[in-house]
Structures are given as C-alpha cells and as structure tokens.
Short mmCIF file of C-alpha atoms in Angstrom, two decimals:
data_model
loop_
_atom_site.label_atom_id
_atom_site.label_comp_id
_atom_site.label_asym_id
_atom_site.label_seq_id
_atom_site.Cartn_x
_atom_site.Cartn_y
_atom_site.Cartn_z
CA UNK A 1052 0.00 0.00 0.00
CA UNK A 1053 1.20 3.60 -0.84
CA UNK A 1054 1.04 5.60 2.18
CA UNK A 1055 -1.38 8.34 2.50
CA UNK A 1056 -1.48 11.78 2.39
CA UNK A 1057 -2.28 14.11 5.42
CA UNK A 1058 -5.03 15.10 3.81
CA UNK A 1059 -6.97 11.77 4.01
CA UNK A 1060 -5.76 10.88 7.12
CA UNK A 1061 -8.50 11.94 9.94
CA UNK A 1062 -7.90 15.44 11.51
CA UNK A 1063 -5.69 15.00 14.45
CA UNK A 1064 -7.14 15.81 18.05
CA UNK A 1065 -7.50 19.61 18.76
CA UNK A 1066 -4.52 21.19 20.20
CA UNK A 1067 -1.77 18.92 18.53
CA UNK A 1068 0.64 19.92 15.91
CA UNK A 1069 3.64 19.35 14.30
CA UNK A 1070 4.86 15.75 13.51
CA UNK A 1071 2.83 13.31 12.86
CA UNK A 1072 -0.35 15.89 13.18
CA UNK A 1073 -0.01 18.68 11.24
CA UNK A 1074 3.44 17.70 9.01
CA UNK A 1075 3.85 14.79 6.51
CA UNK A 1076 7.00 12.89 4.98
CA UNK A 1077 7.54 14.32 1.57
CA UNK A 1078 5.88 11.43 -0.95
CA UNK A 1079 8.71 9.35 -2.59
CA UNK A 1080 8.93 9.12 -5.89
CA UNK A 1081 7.28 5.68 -7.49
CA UNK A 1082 10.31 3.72 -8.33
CA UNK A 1083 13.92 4.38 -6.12
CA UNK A 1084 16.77 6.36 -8.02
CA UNK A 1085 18.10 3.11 -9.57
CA UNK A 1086 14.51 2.97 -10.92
CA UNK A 1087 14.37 -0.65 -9.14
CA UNK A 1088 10.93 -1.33 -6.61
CA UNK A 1089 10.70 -0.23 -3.37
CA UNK A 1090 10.96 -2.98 -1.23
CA UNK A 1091 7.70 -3.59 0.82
CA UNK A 1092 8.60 -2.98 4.86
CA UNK A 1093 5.89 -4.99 7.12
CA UNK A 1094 5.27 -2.92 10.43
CA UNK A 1095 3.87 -4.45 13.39
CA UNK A 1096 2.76 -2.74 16.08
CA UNK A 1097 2.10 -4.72 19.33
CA UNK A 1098 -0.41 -2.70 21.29
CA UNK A 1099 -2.41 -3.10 25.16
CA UNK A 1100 -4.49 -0.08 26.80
CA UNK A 1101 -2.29 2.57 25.12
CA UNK A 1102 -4.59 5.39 24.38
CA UNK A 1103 -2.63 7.88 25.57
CA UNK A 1104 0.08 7.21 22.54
CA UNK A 1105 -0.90 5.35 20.04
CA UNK A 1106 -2.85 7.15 17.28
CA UNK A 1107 1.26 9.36 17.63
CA UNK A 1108 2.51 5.94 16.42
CA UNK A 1109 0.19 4.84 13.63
CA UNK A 1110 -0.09 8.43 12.11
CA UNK A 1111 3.53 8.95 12.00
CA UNK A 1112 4.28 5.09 10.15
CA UNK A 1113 0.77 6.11 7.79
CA UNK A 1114 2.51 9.45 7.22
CA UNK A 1115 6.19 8.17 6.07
CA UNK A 1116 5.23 9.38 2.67
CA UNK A 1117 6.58 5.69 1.64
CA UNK A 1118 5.50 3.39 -1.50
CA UNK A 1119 5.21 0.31 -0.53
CA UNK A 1120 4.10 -0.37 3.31
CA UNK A 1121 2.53 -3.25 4.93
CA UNK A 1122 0.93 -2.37 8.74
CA UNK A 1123 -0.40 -4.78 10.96
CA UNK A 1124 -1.85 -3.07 14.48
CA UNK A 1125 -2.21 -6.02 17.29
CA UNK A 1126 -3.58 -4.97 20.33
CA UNK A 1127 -4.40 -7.11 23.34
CA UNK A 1128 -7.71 -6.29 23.86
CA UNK A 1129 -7.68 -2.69 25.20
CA UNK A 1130 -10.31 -1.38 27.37
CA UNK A 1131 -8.84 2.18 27.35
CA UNK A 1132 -10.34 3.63 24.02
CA UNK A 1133 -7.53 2.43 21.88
CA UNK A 1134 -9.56 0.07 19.95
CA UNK A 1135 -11.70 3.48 18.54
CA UNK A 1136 -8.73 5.45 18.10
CA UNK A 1137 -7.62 2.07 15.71
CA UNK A 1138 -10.58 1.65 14.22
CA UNK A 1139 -10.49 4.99 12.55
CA UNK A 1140 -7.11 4.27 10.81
CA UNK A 1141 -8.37 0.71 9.58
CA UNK A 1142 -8.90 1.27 5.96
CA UNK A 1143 -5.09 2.12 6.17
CA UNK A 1144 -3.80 -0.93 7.82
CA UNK A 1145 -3.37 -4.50 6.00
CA UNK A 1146 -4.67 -6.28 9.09
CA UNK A 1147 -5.64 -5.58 13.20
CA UNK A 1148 -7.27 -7.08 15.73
CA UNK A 1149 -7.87 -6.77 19.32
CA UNK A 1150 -8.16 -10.05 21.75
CA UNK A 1151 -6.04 -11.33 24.23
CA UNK A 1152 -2.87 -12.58 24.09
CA UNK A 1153 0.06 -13.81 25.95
CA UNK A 1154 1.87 -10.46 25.87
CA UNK A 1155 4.19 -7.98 23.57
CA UNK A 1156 6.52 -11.07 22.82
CA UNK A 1157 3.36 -13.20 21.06
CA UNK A 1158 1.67 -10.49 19.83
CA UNK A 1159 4.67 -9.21 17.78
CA UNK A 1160 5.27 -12.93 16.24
CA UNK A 1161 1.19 -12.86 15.55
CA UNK A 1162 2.14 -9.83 13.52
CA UNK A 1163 5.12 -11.25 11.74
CA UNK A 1164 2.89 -14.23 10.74
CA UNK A 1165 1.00 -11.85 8.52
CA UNK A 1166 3.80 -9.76 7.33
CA UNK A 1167 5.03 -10.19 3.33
CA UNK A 1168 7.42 -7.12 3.52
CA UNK A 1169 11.01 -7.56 2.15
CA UNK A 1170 11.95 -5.89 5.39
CA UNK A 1171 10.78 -6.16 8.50
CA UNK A 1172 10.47 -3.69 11.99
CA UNK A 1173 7.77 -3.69 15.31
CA UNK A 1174 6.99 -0.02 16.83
CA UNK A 1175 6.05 -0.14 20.20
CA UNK A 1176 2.81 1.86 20.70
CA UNK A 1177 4.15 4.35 22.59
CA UNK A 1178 6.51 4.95 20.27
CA UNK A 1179 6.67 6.53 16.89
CA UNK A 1180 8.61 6.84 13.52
CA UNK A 1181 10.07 10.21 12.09
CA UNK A 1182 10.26 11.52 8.96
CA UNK A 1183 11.33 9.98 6.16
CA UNK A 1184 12.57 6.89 8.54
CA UNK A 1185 11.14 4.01 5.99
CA UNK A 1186 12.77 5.63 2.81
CA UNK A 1187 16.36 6.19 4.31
CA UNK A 1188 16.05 2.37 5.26
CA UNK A 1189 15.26 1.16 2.06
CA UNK A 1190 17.88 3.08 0.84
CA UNK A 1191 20.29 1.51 3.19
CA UNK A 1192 18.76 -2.35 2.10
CA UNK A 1193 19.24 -1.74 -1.15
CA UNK A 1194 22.94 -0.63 -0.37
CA UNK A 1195 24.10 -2.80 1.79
CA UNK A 1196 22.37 -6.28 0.23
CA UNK A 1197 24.32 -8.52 2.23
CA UNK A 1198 23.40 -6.86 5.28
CA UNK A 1199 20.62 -8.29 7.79
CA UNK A 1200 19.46 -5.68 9.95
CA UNK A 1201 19.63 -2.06 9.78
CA UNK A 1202 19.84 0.43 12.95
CA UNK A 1203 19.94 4.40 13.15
CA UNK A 1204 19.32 6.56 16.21
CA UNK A 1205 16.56 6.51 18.32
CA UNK A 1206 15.40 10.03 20.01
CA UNK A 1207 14.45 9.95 24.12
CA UNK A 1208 11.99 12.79 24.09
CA UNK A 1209 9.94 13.78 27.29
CA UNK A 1210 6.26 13.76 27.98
CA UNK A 1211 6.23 17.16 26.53
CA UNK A 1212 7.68 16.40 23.49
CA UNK A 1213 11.19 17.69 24.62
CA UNK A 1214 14.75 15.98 22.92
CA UNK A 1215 16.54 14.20 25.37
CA UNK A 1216 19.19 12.45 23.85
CA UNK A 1217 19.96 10.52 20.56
CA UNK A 1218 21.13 6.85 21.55
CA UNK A 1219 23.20 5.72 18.23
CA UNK A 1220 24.11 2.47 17.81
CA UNK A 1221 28.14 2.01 17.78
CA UNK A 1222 29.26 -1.59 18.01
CA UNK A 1223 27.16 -3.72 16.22
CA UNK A 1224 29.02 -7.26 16.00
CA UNK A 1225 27.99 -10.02 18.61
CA UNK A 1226 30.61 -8.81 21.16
CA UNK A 1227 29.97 -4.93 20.50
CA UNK A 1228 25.58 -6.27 21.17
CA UNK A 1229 26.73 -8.40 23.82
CA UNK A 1230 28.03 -5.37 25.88
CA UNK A 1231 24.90 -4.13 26.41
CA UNK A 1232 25.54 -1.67 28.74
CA UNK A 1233 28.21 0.17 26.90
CA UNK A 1234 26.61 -0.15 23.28
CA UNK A 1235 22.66 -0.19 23.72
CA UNK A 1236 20.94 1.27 20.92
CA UNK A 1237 17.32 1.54 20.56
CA UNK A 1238 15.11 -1.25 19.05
CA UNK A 1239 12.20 1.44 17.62
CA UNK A 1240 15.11 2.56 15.07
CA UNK A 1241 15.94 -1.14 14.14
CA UNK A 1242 15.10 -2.82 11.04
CA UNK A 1243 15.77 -6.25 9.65
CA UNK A 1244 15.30 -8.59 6.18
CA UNK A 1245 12.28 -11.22 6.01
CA UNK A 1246 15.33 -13.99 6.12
CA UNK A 1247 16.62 -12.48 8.97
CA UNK A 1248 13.86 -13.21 10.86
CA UNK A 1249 12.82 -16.73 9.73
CA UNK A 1250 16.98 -17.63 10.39
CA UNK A 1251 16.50 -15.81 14.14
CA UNK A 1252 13.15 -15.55 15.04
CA UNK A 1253 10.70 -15.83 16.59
CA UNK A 1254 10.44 -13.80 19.38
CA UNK A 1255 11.10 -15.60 22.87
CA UNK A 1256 7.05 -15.29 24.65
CA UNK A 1257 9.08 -16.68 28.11
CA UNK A 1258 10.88 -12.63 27.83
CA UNK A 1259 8.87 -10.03 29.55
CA UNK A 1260 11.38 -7.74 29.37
CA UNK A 1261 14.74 -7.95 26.82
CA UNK A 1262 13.03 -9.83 23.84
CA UNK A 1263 14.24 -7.59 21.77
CA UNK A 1264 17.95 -8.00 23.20
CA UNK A 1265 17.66 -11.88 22.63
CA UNK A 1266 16.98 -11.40 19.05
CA UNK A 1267 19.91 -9.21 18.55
CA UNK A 1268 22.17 -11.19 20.04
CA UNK A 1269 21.25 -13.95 17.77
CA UNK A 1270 20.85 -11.58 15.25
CA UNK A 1271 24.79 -10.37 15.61
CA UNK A 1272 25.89 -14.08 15.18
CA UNK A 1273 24.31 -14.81 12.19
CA UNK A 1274 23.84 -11.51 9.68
CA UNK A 1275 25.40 -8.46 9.29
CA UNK A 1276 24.22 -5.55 11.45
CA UNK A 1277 24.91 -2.34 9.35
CA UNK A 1278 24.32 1.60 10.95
CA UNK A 1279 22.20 4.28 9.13
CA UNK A 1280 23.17 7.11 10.03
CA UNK A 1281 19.99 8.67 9.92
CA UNK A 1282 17.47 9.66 13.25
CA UNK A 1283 14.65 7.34 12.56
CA UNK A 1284 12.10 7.06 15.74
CA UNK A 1285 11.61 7.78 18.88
CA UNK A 1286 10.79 6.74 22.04
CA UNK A 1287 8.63 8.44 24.78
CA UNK A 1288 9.96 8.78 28.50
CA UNK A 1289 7.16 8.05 30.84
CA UNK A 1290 6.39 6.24 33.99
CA UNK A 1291 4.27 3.54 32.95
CA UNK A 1292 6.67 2.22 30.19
CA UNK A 1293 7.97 -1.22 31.05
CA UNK A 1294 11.25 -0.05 31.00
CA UNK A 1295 11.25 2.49 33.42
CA UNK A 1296 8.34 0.60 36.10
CA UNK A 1297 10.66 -2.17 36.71
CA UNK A 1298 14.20 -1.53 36.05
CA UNK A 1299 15.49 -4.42 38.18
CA UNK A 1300 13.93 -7.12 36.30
CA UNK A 1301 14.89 -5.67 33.12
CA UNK A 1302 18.50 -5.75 34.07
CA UNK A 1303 17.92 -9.50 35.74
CA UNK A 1304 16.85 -10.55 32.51
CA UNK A 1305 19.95 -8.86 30.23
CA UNK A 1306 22.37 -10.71 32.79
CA UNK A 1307 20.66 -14.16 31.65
CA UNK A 1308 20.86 -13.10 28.43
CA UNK A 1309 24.41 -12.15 28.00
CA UNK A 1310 24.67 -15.95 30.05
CA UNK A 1311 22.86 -17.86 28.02
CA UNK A 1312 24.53 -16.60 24.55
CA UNK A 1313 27.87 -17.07 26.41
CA UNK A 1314 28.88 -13.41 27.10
CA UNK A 1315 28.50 -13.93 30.71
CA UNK A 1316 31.81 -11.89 31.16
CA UNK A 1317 29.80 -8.74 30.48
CA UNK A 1318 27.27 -9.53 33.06
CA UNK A 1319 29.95 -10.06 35.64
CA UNK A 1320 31.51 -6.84 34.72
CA UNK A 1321 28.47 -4.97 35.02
CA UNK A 1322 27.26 -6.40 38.46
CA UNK A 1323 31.03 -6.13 39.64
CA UNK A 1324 30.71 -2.27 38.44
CA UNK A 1325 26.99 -1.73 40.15
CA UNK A 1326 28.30 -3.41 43.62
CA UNK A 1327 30.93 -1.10 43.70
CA UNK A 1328 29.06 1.69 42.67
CA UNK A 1329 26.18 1.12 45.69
CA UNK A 1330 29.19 0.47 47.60
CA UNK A 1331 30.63 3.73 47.50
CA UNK A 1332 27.26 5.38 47.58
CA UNK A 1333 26.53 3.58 51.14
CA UNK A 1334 30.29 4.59 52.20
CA UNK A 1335 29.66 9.05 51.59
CA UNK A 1336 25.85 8.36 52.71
CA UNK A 1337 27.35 6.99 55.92
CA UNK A 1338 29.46 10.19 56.11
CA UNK A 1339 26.83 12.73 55.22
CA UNK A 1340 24.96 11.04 58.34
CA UNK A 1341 27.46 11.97 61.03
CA UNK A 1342 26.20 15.58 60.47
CA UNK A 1343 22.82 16.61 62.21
CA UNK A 1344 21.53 18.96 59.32
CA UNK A 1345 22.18 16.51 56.40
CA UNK A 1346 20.33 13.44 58.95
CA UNK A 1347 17.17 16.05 58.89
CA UNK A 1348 16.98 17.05 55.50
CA UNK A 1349 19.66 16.80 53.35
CA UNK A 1350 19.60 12.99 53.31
CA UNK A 1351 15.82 12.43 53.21
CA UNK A 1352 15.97 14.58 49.94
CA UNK A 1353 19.09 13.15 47.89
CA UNK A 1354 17.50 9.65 48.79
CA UNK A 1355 13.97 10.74 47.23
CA UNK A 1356 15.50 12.32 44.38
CA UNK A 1357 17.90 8.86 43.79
CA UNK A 1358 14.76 6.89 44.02
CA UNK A 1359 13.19 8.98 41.34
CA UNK A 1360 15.98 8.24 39.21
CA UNK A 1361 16.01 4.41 39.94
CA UNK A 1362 19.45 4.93 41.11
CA UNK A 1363 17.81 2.96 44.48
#
C-alpha cells in the first residue's frame, strides 16, 4: 500500500501539531533512483491499553510518505479507548485485531505471521517513527544487500515532546551487542530482512522484558548488522513504560541473556561495576549522616531524588 497523504488521514485531536499531526514525509517518488521497486517494509505494532500514545505511532508510520508499506496493528484487547482510536485508521492498515494474548513477545510474532514485507520492523505503541525513517532504510537495504538488519538513532523525548538524547548504535558485532551496557541502541530505530527473521526468530514469549535483546544477540551471530546514520524514531519517557516501572527485572533478565549466549563476562563486569558503585554510595551516605543537618533534610531529599531516578 502507498502511504497516505495528510489530507486523508482523519484530523488529528485539537490542540496537537507538528509531527505526525499537522506535518507529513515528503511522498517518494514511485520507483527508487536506480529505478528498481521499493521494497515492501511490514510494520507491526504490538499494542495493550495505550490510548494515551498510540494514534502518535500509527499516524507517524501512515505518514512516512513511503511506496510500498505493509501495517499490521495487534492490540491485546484494550479497554482504554484504543480500539476506537484504531478503528479509525483501519482502511489504512493490512490487518488488526484486538483479543487477548500472551503479551508484547506473542503479539509481535502474531504480527510477523501476517507480514510479506522484504523488510521487517515492530513499533512499540508508545513509540513513533520520524520523517522519512522508511525511505532512508530502504535506501540503506538496497545498499548494503548482504546486510541483515539495519539500525539508526533513536530520540528519548519527554512527555512534553522535549529531545533528550539521541542513543546511536556504535558496536554492532555479537561482542559490541553483547556489551549491552556500553553499546545499547534503541530497538524502535531497528530494522531487519524477512530472512533475517525466519533464520533468528521468533520472538522468545518466556521474555517479559529484553526480547528484543535476545533477538539481537542472535541476530549479531548470524547476519550483518549495518548503521544508518539517519534519526529514525523515537521513544517516549514516561512512567508507565515497562522499561522504566521495573528496572530491576529488566537488568535481571539482560544478565541471563548475556549468560545464556555465552557473554556472561559482560554480566559479571556490570554487576562487579553496580556493587561497587552502591558500595561507594553507602560509604559518603554513611558520612553525610554523622552531620545533624544533612540526617534532617539533606539525606531524606538526595535519597527521594535517587529513588526517582532508579538509582535505588
């Protein structure tokens, strides 16, 4: 399907501008400069009780200006309005549907099942593309055709639609995805081929958290991982994203990880660096304590503040 234009799309909720509301992907020319196809990229978009974000997310993949996209919607049978706000994008979408399921692990690998793209990407739904994402990724497939995967930077922006950072991806062999820590990148700007995916996939439904991690990894050993260096999506900071509600299962589960593909010297180093970091924090709390001002205020505050930031 050819993406469509703003102007068919549904107006977007009063009060919101900008991109994906008000702005569009400039429409790509019918054939790519070598006068070759596009190659069809399947979407997926797993998707429970996320009205807050998700019409964000499927206007700005509708709105990639792109001429050949495939997007599958599965939600998990929301109760929070999202199933409306999905409904009125449906004539745009090759296939949806909301039931239950057995989490963001399964209902990605339901989506995959339906997918006939060339290449292949899930955006979580409270997360979205930017402009012009699925054309400089095509771009890069058709460059690199020995290549499995593709990954360019993925934005941190705040509730209020602030920039926080740009997390690029720098090592990209098994070791360099191995060391998580030290060369995360983020999985909303990843892309990878059809074969990929039937060599590596499918998703692990055991993973609540670092699915996305155990793909890579397996990912790194078999294809070639290649960097666009291009900003493609982004991902919201919030409070009720799965990353930030329970950081120390999410770490937990990368230190299995890194064990089970047999870079279990990474894990080590990164407990090893953590103990000695909470170490030394216990060591100047203990001195901040001796003095009577900092027991009465000054401590209760830095502790709230370090809780805030999941440091505790």
């Amino acid at each position: 399907m050819r993406c469509p234009t703003l102007s068919e799309l549904p107006s977007p909720p009063r009060g919101r501008s900008g991109w994906p509301w008000t702005e569009e992907s400039p429409e790509l020319a019918h054939l790519m400069p070598d006068g070759s196809p596009w190659p069809r990229i399947s979407v997926v978009t797993p998707s429970y009780n996320q009205a807050k974000f998700i019409e964000m997310t499927i206007r700005s993949v509708l709105l990639q200006g792109y001429p050949d996209l495939e997007y599958i919607v599965i939600d998990g049978g929301s109760t929070d309005g999202s199933v409306e706000i999905i409904r009125k994008y449906e004539k745009w979408l090759a296939y949806w549907v909301s039931e239950p399921d057995r989490g963001q692990s399964h209902a990605i690998n339901k989506g995959f099942e339906k997918a006939t793209g060339e290449i292949y990407t899930w955006l979580n739904s409270d997360d979205y593309l930017l402009k012009d994402a699925l054309g400089h990724v095509a771009v890069a497939y058709r460059r690199s055709p020995d290549a499995g995967a593709w990954c360019g930077g993925c934005v941190r922006v705040e509730p209020n639609g602030k920039k926080v950072w740009v997390r690029w991806p720098k090592r990209l062999d098994a070791e360099g995805v191995a060391d998580w820590n030290q060369n995360s990148f983020g999985q909303p700007a990843c892309f990878f081929s059809k074969e990929a995916w039937e060599r590596c996939g499918p998703l692990d439904e055991e993973l609540h958290y670092g699915m996305d991690l155990d793909l890579w990894l397996k990912m790194a050993k078999a294809v070639a991982i290649e960097r666009v260096d291009k900003e493609l999506a982004a991902e919201h900071a919030h409070d009720e994203a799965k990353t930030e509600a329970d950081r120390g299962r999410m770490y937990a589960t990368q230190f299995l990880l890194q064990f089970r593909h047999g870079y279990e010297q990474f894990a080590v180093e990164d407990i090893t660096r953590w103990m000695n970091d909470y170490l030394e924090y216990r060591r100047r709390v203990e001195r901040m304590y001796r003095f009577p001002l900092v027991r009465r205020i000054v401590a209760p505050l830095a502790r709230t503040v370090l809780e805030k930031l999941h440091v505790l």
